[in-house]
Short mmCIF file of C-alpha atoms in Angstrom, two decimals:
data_model
loop_
_atom_site.label_atom_id
_atom_site.label_comp_id
_atom_site.label_asym_id
_atom_site.label_seq_id
_atom_site.Cartn_x
_atom_site.Cartn_y
_atom_site.Cartn_z
CA MET Z 1 -7.57 -27.09 16.53
CA PRO Z 2 -6.80 -23.26 15.98
CA GLY Z 3 -2.60 -22.83 17.26
CA LYS Z 4 -1.76 -25.90 15.68
CA LEU Z 5 -0.44 -24.37 12.34
CA ARG Z 6 2.50 -22.58 11.42
CA VAL Z 7 2.00 -19.45 9.25
CA LEU Z 8 5.38 -17.53 7.88
CA ILE Z 9 4.46 -14.03 5.99
CA ILE Z 10 7.39 -13.00 4.13
CA GLY Z 11 6.59 -8.93 3.82
CA ALA Z 12 5.76 -6.80 6.98
CA GLY Z 13 3.81 -4.37 4.68
CA VAL Z 14 0.96 -3.07 6.35
CA GLY Z 15 -1.77 -6.14 4.43
CA GLY Z 16 1.14 -9.11 6.07
CA LEU Z 17 1.77 -7.29 9.68
CA ALA Z 18 -2.13 -6.93 9.39
CA LEU Z 19 -2.52 -10.99 9.13
CA ALA Z 20 -0.01 -11.71 12.14
CA GLN Z 21 -2.21 -9.52 14.33
CA GLY Z 22 -5.26 -11.65 13.20
CA LEU Z 23 -2.98 -14.85 14.11
CA ARG Z 24 -1.52 -13.67 16.65
CA ARG Z 25 -4.39 -13.02 18.16
CA ALA Z 26 -6.15 -16.22 17.33
CA GLY Z 27 -3.75 -18.15 18.58
CA VAL Z 28 -1.80 -19.35 15.26
CA ALA Z 29 1.72 -19.12 15.39
CA VAL Z 30 3.02 -16.88 13.03
CA THR Z 31 6.97 -15.26 11.59
CA VAL Z 32 7.24 -13.07 9.72
CA CYS Z 33 9.57 -12.04 7.44
CA GLU Z 34 10.81 -9.04 5.28
CA ARG Z 35 14.05 -8.22 3.67
CA ASP Z 36 14.49 -4.33 4.74
CA THR Z 37 16.28 -4.00 8.35
CA SER Z 38 13.50 -1.76 9.70
CA ALA Z 39 10.04 -0.18 9.51
CA VAL Z 40 11.85 3.23 8.65
CA GLY Z 41 14.53 2.00 5.72
CA ARG Z 42 12.17 2.53 2.80
CA LEU Z 43 10.17 5.33 0.77
CA GLN Z 44 6.66 3.92 0.00
CA GLY Z 45 4.56 6.48 0.33
CA TYR Z 46 3.45 9.20 2.57
CA ARG Z 47 -0.22 8.71 2.89
CA LEU Z 48 -3.13 5.97 3.23
CA ARG Z 49 -6.70 6.17 2.69
CA ILE Z 50 -8.56 3.99 4.53
CA ASP Z 51 -11.87 3.54 4.09
CA SER Z 52 -14.91 1.73 6.78
CA ASN Z 53 -13.77 -1.25 4.47
CA GLY Z 54 -10.15 -1.11 5.92
CA LEU Z 55 -11.46 0.35 9.11
CA ASP Z 56 -13.24 -2.41 10.12
CA ALA Z 57 -11.14 -4.88 8.50
CA LEU Z 58 -8.50 -3.68 11.40
CA ASP Z 59 -11.35 -3.61 14.33
CA ARG Z 60 -11.62 -7.32 13.89
CA LEU Z 61 -7.98 -7.75 13.53
CA LEU Z 62 -6.39 -5.70 15.93
CA PRO Z 63 -6.40 -6.01 19.71
CA ALA Z 64 -9.14 -3.28 20.98
CA ARG Z 65 -5.63 -0.59 22.03
CA LEU Z 66 -4.35 -0.96 18.91
CA SER Z 67 -7.32 -0.58 16.46
CA GLN Z 68 -8.20 2.79 19.20
CA ALA Z 69 -4.88 4.37 17.79
CA VAL Z 70 -5.43 3.83 14.44
CA TRP Z 71 -8.30 5.61 14.53
CA ASP Z 72 -6.65 8.79 16.75
CA ALA Z 73 -3.76 8.99 14.58
CA SER Z 74 -6.42 9.55 11.61
CA SER Z 75 -8.33 11.43 10.58
CA THR Z 76 -10.76 13.72 7.47
CA PRO Z 77 -8.36 16.95 7.97
CA SER Z 78 -10.28 20.06 7.78
CA ARG Z 79 -9.03 23.84 6.98
CA THR Z 80 -10.77 25.24 9.42
CA SER Z 81 -10.35 22.94 12.42
CA PHE Z 82 -6.72 22.83 11.70
CA LEU Z 83 -6.46 27.04 11.17
CA ASN Z 84 -8.73 26.78 14.57
CA GLY Z 85 -6.10 24.76 16.55
CA THR Z 86 -9.31 22.22 17.07
CA GLN Z 87 -8.82 18.75 17.23
CA PRO Z 88 -10.15 17.18 13.53
CA ALA Z 89 -14.04 16.35 13.59
CA GLU Z 90 -15.32 12.60 13.66
CA PRO Z 91 -15.84 11.95 10.23
CA VAL Z 92 -19.30 11.33 8.72
CA GLU Z 93 -17.80 8.39 6.84
CA ARG Z 94 -14.72 5.95 8.03
CA ASN Z 95 -13.18 7.33 5.65
CA VAL Z 96 -9.99 8.68 7.03
CA SER Z 97 -6.00 9.32 6.47
CA ILE Z 98 -2.72 8.06 8.19
CA ASN Z 99 0.38 8.31 7.84
CA ARG Z 100 1.57 5.65 6.09
CA LEU Z 101 4.85 4.92 8.31
CA THR Z 102 2.50 5.47 11.36
CA LEU Z 103 -0.19 2.93 10.29
CA ARG Z 104 2.69 0.77 9.79
CA GLU Z 105 4.25 1.35 13.26
CA ILE Z 106 1.09 0.68 15.07
CA LEU Z 107 0.37 -2.84 13.06
CA LEU Z 108 4.53 -3.62 14.64
CA HIS Z 109 2.69 -3.14 17.86
CA GLY Z 110 3.19 -6.63 19.99
CA LEU Z 111 5.00 -8.44 17.43
CA GLU Z 112 8.26 -7.84 18.24
CA ASP Z 113 9.65 -10.75 18.79
CA VAL Z 114 7.81 -12.56 15.51
CA VAL Z 115 9.06 -9.77 13.49
CA GLU Z 116 12.61 -10.24 11.89
CA PHE Z 117 14.14 -7.93 9.59
CA GLY Z 118 16.82 -8.33 7.54
CA ARG Z 119 15.49 -11.50 5.86
CA GLU Z 120 15.45 -11.27 1.97
CA CYS Z 121 13.36 -14.33 0.48
CA THR Z 122 14.57 -16.20 -2.79
CA GLY Z 123 12.13 -18.80 -3.55
CA CYS Z 124 10.11 -21.96 -2.00
CA HIS Z 125 9.51 -25.08 -2.11
CA VAL Z 126 7.21 -27.55 -0.70
CA ASP Z 127 7.24 -31.08 0.70
CA ASP Z 128 5.62 -32.52 3.77
CA THR Z 129 6.24 -28.93 4.78
CA VAL Z 130 6.90 -25.52 3.01
CA THR Z 131 9.87 -24.24 3.34
CA ALA Z 132 11.22 -20.55 2.16
CA THR Z 133 14.67 -19.60 1.40
CA PHE Z 134 16.75 -16.22 2.13
CA ALA Z 135 19.78 -14.77 0.54
CA ASP Z 136 22.30 -15.27 3.57
CA GLY Z 137 21.55 -18.80 2.69
CA SER Z 138 19.02 -19.93 5.59
CA THR Z 139 15.11 -21.74 5.30
CA ALA Z 140 12.16 -21.52 7.69
CA SER Z 141 9.14 -24.08 7.09
CA ALA Z 142 5.99 -23.85 8.26
CA ASP Z 143 2.13 -24.99 7.14
CA VAL Z 144 1.54 -21.84 5.34
CA LEU Z 145 3.63 -19.70 3.91
CA VAL Z 146 1.39 -15.86 2.75
CA ALA Z 147 3.57 -13.95 0.02
CA ALA Z 148 2.61 -10.86 0.87
CA ASP Z 149 6.29 -8.97 -0.24
CA GLY Z 150 4.03 -6.37 -2.38
CA VAL Z 151 4.68 -5.79 -6.17
CA ASN Z 152 8.17 -7.07 -6.97
CA SER Z 153 6.52 -10.43 -4.96
CA VAL Z 154 10.12 -12.58 -5.93
CA LEU Z 155 7.21 -15.79 -4.67
CA ARG Z 156 5.13 -14.97 -7.12
CA ARG Z 157 7.45 -14.76 -10.04
CA GLN Z 158 8.16 -18.59 -8.76
CA TYR Z 159 4.83 -19.72 -7.68
CA LEU Z 160 2.51 -17.93 -10.80
CA PRO Z 161 4.55 -16.96 -13.66
CA HIS Z 162 2.25 -16.63 -15.92
CA ALA Z 163 0.64 -13.67 -13.52
CA ARG Z 164 1.82 -10.94 -14.92
CA VAL Z 165 2.51 -7.01 -13.91
CA VAL Z 166 2.73 -4.61 -16.21
CA ASP Z 167 3.93 -1.28 -16.77
CA THR Z 168 1.29 1.68 -16.76
CA GLY Z 169 2.95 3.98 -18.52
CA ILE Z 170 3.14 6.48 -16.13
CA ARG Z 171 5.53 8.10 -13.45
CA ILE Z 172 4.18 9.69 -9.88
CA MET Z 173 6.52 11.87 -8.14
CA TYR Z 174 5.66 12.15 -4.06
CA GLY Z 175 7.11 14.22 -1.95
CA ARG Z 176 5.50 16.28 0.72
CA PHE Z 177 5.84 20.30 2.65
CA PRO Z 178 4.99 20.85 6.49
CA LEU Z 179 1.57 21.17 7.57
CA THR Z 180 1.65 24.90 9.53
CA ARG Z 181 -0.43 28.09 9.80
CA GLU Z 182 1.63 30.16 6.70
CA THR Z 183 0.72 26.71 4.36
CA ALA Z 184 -2.15 25.98 5.45
CA GLU Z 185 -3.80 29.35 4.63
CA LEU Z 186 -2.48 28.59 0.65
CA ILE Z 187 -5.02 25.50 0.51
CA PRO Z 188 -8.58 26.41 -0.85
CA ASP Z 189 -10.62 25.08 1.33
CA GLU Z 190 -12.24 22.72 -1.53
CA TRP Z 191 -8.55 21.16 -1.90
CA PHE Z 192 -8.39 20.58 1.58
CA GLY Z 193 -9.51 17.13 2.51
CA ILE Z 194 -8.64 13.30 2.57
CA TYR Z 195 -7.31 13.72 -1.42
CA SER Z 196 -7.72 16.26 -3.77
CA GLY Z 197 -6.98 15.17 -7.10
CA LEU Z 198 -6.87 18.08 -10.08
CA VAL Z 199 -6.92 16.80 -13.57
CA GLY Z 200 -5.08 18.86 -16.13
CA PRO Z 201 -4.35 18.25 -20.13
CA ASP Z 202 -3.26 14.59 -21.11
CA ASN Z 203 -3.92 13.65 -17.79
CA GLN Z 204 -1.48 14.96 -15.82
CA HIS Z 205 -2.41 14.23 -12.11
CA VAL Z 206 -1.80 16.95 -9.38
CA GLY Z 207 -3.02 15.13 -5.88
CA ILE Z 208 -3.06 17.28 -2.56
CA ALA Z 209 -3.30 15.90 0.68
CA PRO Z 210 -3.00 17.41 4.05
CA VAL Z 211 -1.99 14.43 6.45
CA HIS Z 212 -3.28 16.17 10.41
CA ALA Z 213 -3.99 13.53 12.79
CA ARG Z 214 -6.35 13.18 15.66
CA ARG Z 215 -4.07 12.68 18.34
CA PRO Z 216 -0.64 12.94 17.15
CA ALA Z 217 0.93 10.73 19.70
CA PRO Z 218 -1.62 7.38 20.17
CA LEU Z 219 0.67 5.60 21.45
CA PRO Z 220 4.25 5.61 22.88
CA GLY Z 221 7.60 4.93 21.03
CA LEU Z 222 5.74 5.87 17.53
CA THR Z 223 8.55 8.27 14.99
CA ASP Z 224 7.06 11.75 15.02
CA THR Z 225 5.59 12.84 11.56
CA SER Z 226 4.13 15.96 13.07
CA ASP Z 227 0.99 17.80 10.03
CA TYR Z 228 2.60 17.76 6.14
CA VAL Z 229 0.79 17.78 3.06
CA MET Z 230 1.22 15.61 0.46
CA CYS Z 231 1.70 16.21 -3.26
CA LEU Z 232 2.62 14.30 -6.08
CA LEU Z 233 2.38 15.02 -10.04
CA ALA Z 234 1.41 11.79 -12.30
CA ALA Z 235 2.18 12.47 -15.92
CA ARG Z 236 2.55 9.96 -18.76
CA THR Z 237 6.40 8.95 -19.90
CA GLU Z 238 6.19 11.11 -23.14
CA LEU Z 239 5.05 14.32 -20.81
CA LEU Z 240 7.84 14.05 -18.99
CA PRO Z 241 11.60 15.79 -19.46
CA TYR Z 242 13.60 12.65 -18.32
CA SER Z 243 13.70 9.36 -19.22
CA ASP Z 244 13.50 6.49 -16.46
CA ASP Z 245 16.68 6.21 -15.78
CA GLU Z 246 17.39 10.33 -15.85
CA LEU Z 247 14.03 10.27 -12.82
CA ARG Z 248 15.86 7.01 -11.01
CA ALA Z 249 18.99 9.50 -11.11
CA ALA Z 250 16.64 12.81 -10.93
CA THR Z 251 17.63 15.11 -7.02
CA GLY Z 252 14.70 16.06 -5.16
CA ARG Z 253 15.83 19.47 -6.36
CA GLN Z 254 15.57 18.29 -9.93
CA LEU Z 255 11.90 16.36 -9.71
CA ARG Z 256 10.47 19.62 -7.71
CA ASN Z 257 11.89 21.75 -10.61
CA MET Z 258 10.11 19.76 -12.99
CA THR Z 259 7.02 19.24 -11.18
CA VAL Z 260 6.25 23.30 -10.54
CA SER Z 261 7.40 23.68 -14.41
CA LEU Z 262 4.65 21.26 -15.96
CA THR Z 263 1.56 22.26 -13.75
CA ARG Z 264 2.76 25.83 -13.65
CA LYS Z 265 1.07 25.46 -17.21
CA TRP Z 266 -2.19 24.78 -16.86
CA ASN Z 267 -2.96 25.42 -12.56
CA PRO Z 268 -0.96 27.97 -11.09
CA LYS Z 269 -2.32 27.53 -7.61
CA ALA Z 270 -1.21 23.50 -7.74
CA SER Z 271 2.19 24.57 -8.97
CA GLU Z 272 2.98 27.22 -5.84
CA LEU Z 273 1.79 24.33 -3.57
CA LEU Z 274 4.36 21.54 -5.21
CA SER Z 275 7.47 24.55 -5.15
CA LEU Z 276 6.96 24.30 -1.59
CA ALA Z 277 8.12 20.28 -1.02
CA ASP Z 278 10.80 19.50 0.33
CA PRO Z 279 13.70 18.26 -1.77
CA GLU Z 280 14.58 15.76 0.41
CA THR Z 281 10.94 14.43 0.40
CA LEU Z 282 10.99 14.26 -3.52
CA PHE Z 283 11.54 10.28 -5.32
CA PRO Z 284 9.80 9.15 -8.83
CA ILE Z 285 7.16 5.77 -8.32
CA PHE Z 286 6.78 3.10 -11.85
CA MET Z 287 3.18 2.31 -11.69
CA ARG Z 288 2.39 -0.85 -12.81
CA THR Z 289 -0.61 -3.10 -12.31
CA SER Z 290 -1.28 -6.80 -11.78
CA VAL Z 291 -3.07 -8.53 -14.53
CA PRO Z 292 -6.22 -9.85 -13.55
CA ILE Z 293 -5.55 -14.49 -14.03
CA GLU Z 294 -7.80 -17.49 -14.08
CA PRO Z 295 -7.73 -19.50 -10.44
CA TRP Z 296 -5.28 -21.62 -9.53
CA PRO Z 297 -4.82 -25.01 -7.46
CA THR Z 298 -4.46 -24.41 -3.59
CA THR Z 299 -1.65 -25.75 -2.65
CA PRO Z 300 0.28 -24.53 1.03
CA VAL Z 301 1.56 -20.88 -0.50
CA THR Z 302 -0.85 -18.34 -1.25
CA LEU Z 303 -0.56 -14.32 -2.17
CA LEU Z 304 -2.23 -11.19 -0.51
CA GLY Z 305 -2.37 -7.81 -0.99
CA ASP Z 306 -0.03 -6.35 -3.84
CA ALA Z 307 1.70 -9.60 -4.49
CA ILE Z 308 -0.98 -10.40 -6.41
CA HIS Z 309 -3.57 -8.07 -7.06
CA ALA Z 310 -1.08 -4.26 -7.55
CA MET Z 311 -3.30 -1.93 -8.74
CA SER Z 312 -3.06 2.03 -10.37
CA PRO Z 313 -3.82 4.13 -7.02
CA ALA Z 314 -6.60 6.07 -8.83
CA VAL Z 315 -9.32 4.91 -6.17
CA GLY Z 316 -7.63 4.68 -3.33
CA VAL Z 317 -8.65 0.60 -2.20
CA GLY Z 318 -4.75 -0.46 -2.79
CA ALA Z 319 -4.23 -1.23 0.61
CA ASN Z 320 -7.89 -1.59 1.76
CA THR Z 321 -8.11 -4.29 -0.61
CA ALA Z 322 -4.73 -5.63 1.43
CA LEU Z 323 -6.52 -5.38 4.78
CA ARG Z 324 -10.03 -6.91 3.72
CA ASP Z 325 -7.24 -10.05 2.67
CA ALA Z 326 -6.13 -10.15 6.15
CA GLU Z 327 -8.98 -10.14 7.87
CA LEU Z 328 -11.11 -12.92 5.54
CA LEU Z 329 -7.37 -14.88 5.39
CA ALA Z 330 -6.85 -14.20 9.19
CA ALA Z 331 -10.49 -15.90 9.80
CA LYS Z 332 -10.54 -18.84 7.70
CA LEU Z 333 -6.77 -20.19 9.22
CA ALA Z 334 -8.13 -19.65 12.59
CA GLU Z 335 -10.87 -22.50 11.61
CA ALA Z 336 -8.78 -24.50 10.10
CA GLY Z 337 -7.46 -27.12 12.21
CA THR Z 338 -4.32 -29.23 10.86
CA ASP Z 339 -5.62 -29.17 7.12
CA PRO Z 340 -5.19 -25.73 6.17
CA LEU Z 341 -5.85 -26.17 2.22
CA PRO Z 342 -10.02 -26.48 2.45
CA ALA Z 343 -9.53 -23.25 4.20
CA LEU Z 344 -7.55 -22.05 1.65
CA ARG Z 345 -9.26 -22.45 -0.89
CA GLU Z 346 -11.97 -20.48 0.55
CA TYR Z 347 -9.87 -16.72 0.69
CA GLU Z 348 -8.59 -17.64 -2.62
CA THR Z 349 -11.97 -17.84 -4.46
CA ALA Z 350 -12.75 -14.94 -2.34
CA MET Z 351 -10.25 -13.18 -3.25
CA ILE Z 352 -9.62 -13.49 -6.67
CA GLY Z 353 -12.64 -12.01 -7.42
CA TYR Z 354 -12.93 -9.08 -5.35
CA GLY Z 355 -9.25 -8.62 -5.69
CA PHE Z 356 -9.31 -8.46 -9.34
CA ASP Z 357 -12.70 -6.59 -9.48
CA ALA Z 358 -10.32 -3.33 -7.50
CA VAL Z 359 -7.77 -4.09 -10.03
CA ARG Z 360 -9.99 -3.78 -13.31
CA THR Z 361 -11.91 -0.79 -10.97
CA SER Z 362 -8.56 0.72 -10.32
CA ALA Z 363 -7.71 0.73 -13.83
CA LYS Z 364 -11.02 2.18 -15.38
CA PHE Z 365 -10.08 5.75 -13.13
CA GLY Z 366 -6.69 5.30 -13.52
CA ALA Z 367 -7.91 5.95 -17.65
CA MET Z 368 -10.03 8.85 -16.67
CA ARG Z 369 -8.01 10.45 -14.17
CA MET Z 370 -3.94 9.50 -14.85
CA GLY Z 371 -4.78 8.55 -18.68
CA GLN Z 372 -3.46 5.02 -17.50
CA PRO Z 373 -3.90 2.79 -21.13
CA GLU Z 374 -6.74 -0.79 -21.01
CA LEU Z 375 -5.36 -3.62 -18.90
CA PRO Z 376 -3.98 -6.00 -21.61
CA ALA Z 377 -5.90 -9.20 -22.09
CA ALA Z 378 -5.38 -12.16 -19.79
CA ARG Z 379 -3.32 -15.23 -20.68
CA LEU Z 380 -6.13 -17.91 -20.99
CA ILE Z 381 -3.65 -20.32 -20.91
CA PHE Z 382 -3.51 -22.59 -17.56
CA ARG Z 383 -0.03 -23.02 -15.99
CA ALA Z 384 -0.22 -24.96 -13.18
CA PRO Z 385 1.90 -23.04 -9.66
CA ARG Z 386 5.56 -23.90 -9.22
CA ALA Z 387 5.98 -24.08 -5.67
CA VAL Z 388 9.45 -25.65 -6.09
CA PRO Z 389 13.15 -23.70 -6.36
CA GLY Z 390 12.82 -21.02 -8.92
#
């Protein structure tokens, strides 16, 4: 019967929290452990594109009040509506932009008693139950353990050591600047939308993405993010004047100056917009991708989102694929009764298919838009999962 299972989720990102909301709504006992000390403890990006699949998943996972809050906090930005002071128009398609922190804070609503921050998972083992171990020496046990701990997943490295995440050789400098009447006037109409990608020589890629909520405060207690424009430059390492170590150590002003200098040579307008970025907001991302693998034997440990199928942001489906994972896994576990393995097997069979298809599609468009290399060939030597102390 639903509610008999105990589910432990490692990672309080978008996918992990969406899963927790769906399980809570279905009456399944759930705990979420997150290594960060708070929801605002680490920069992970500034905005997300949520497509119809992601919005539909959120509608089914969340209580109506929270689902409406997601819709109210997102929009398809319009330069005309912003300058006229009107609300962004209802999009023709369910395809919107939302502040990443705002979405995460909405997903945390109602989960305050099940999300535990400051708990860094170090591994797991399976006996009668599955037990996670933590850096502080504590443990937590459940019937199902879900690794939703992102691209650097310690659980994936232990559980599926043959599952590779590889460096694409692409570095992305993210920043933002306030969206005001003055800055909006500088953005061409054709660049004022969910996301505008501009491709230059050697696959240098500039992204411009205004973020303008339909309702700035859809729920009480959300962080005030105001209106802003996310901007980025993606380029291969050989085109950058800094090594990886130098990028990590660079100041925001140095990163901004680099992006402005590189783009001035091929798109002065994009360079002008990048020059508006607040130096304190700039940070580099070292873009990686998962390599698809064959299915593995099902155990009480499973994976979700970037922990298993991290992908290039070239087509903006990473978060939507994680939400699809959360919806499917919540539905399967809600029907699982006391034996979760058949439900987990059905989830993994479907997720491995569509998740790695998304990785391949993202890599294809990443090659066209950012110069991403082809995915390495999958290792065909099968290795059984290791759900033991690693």
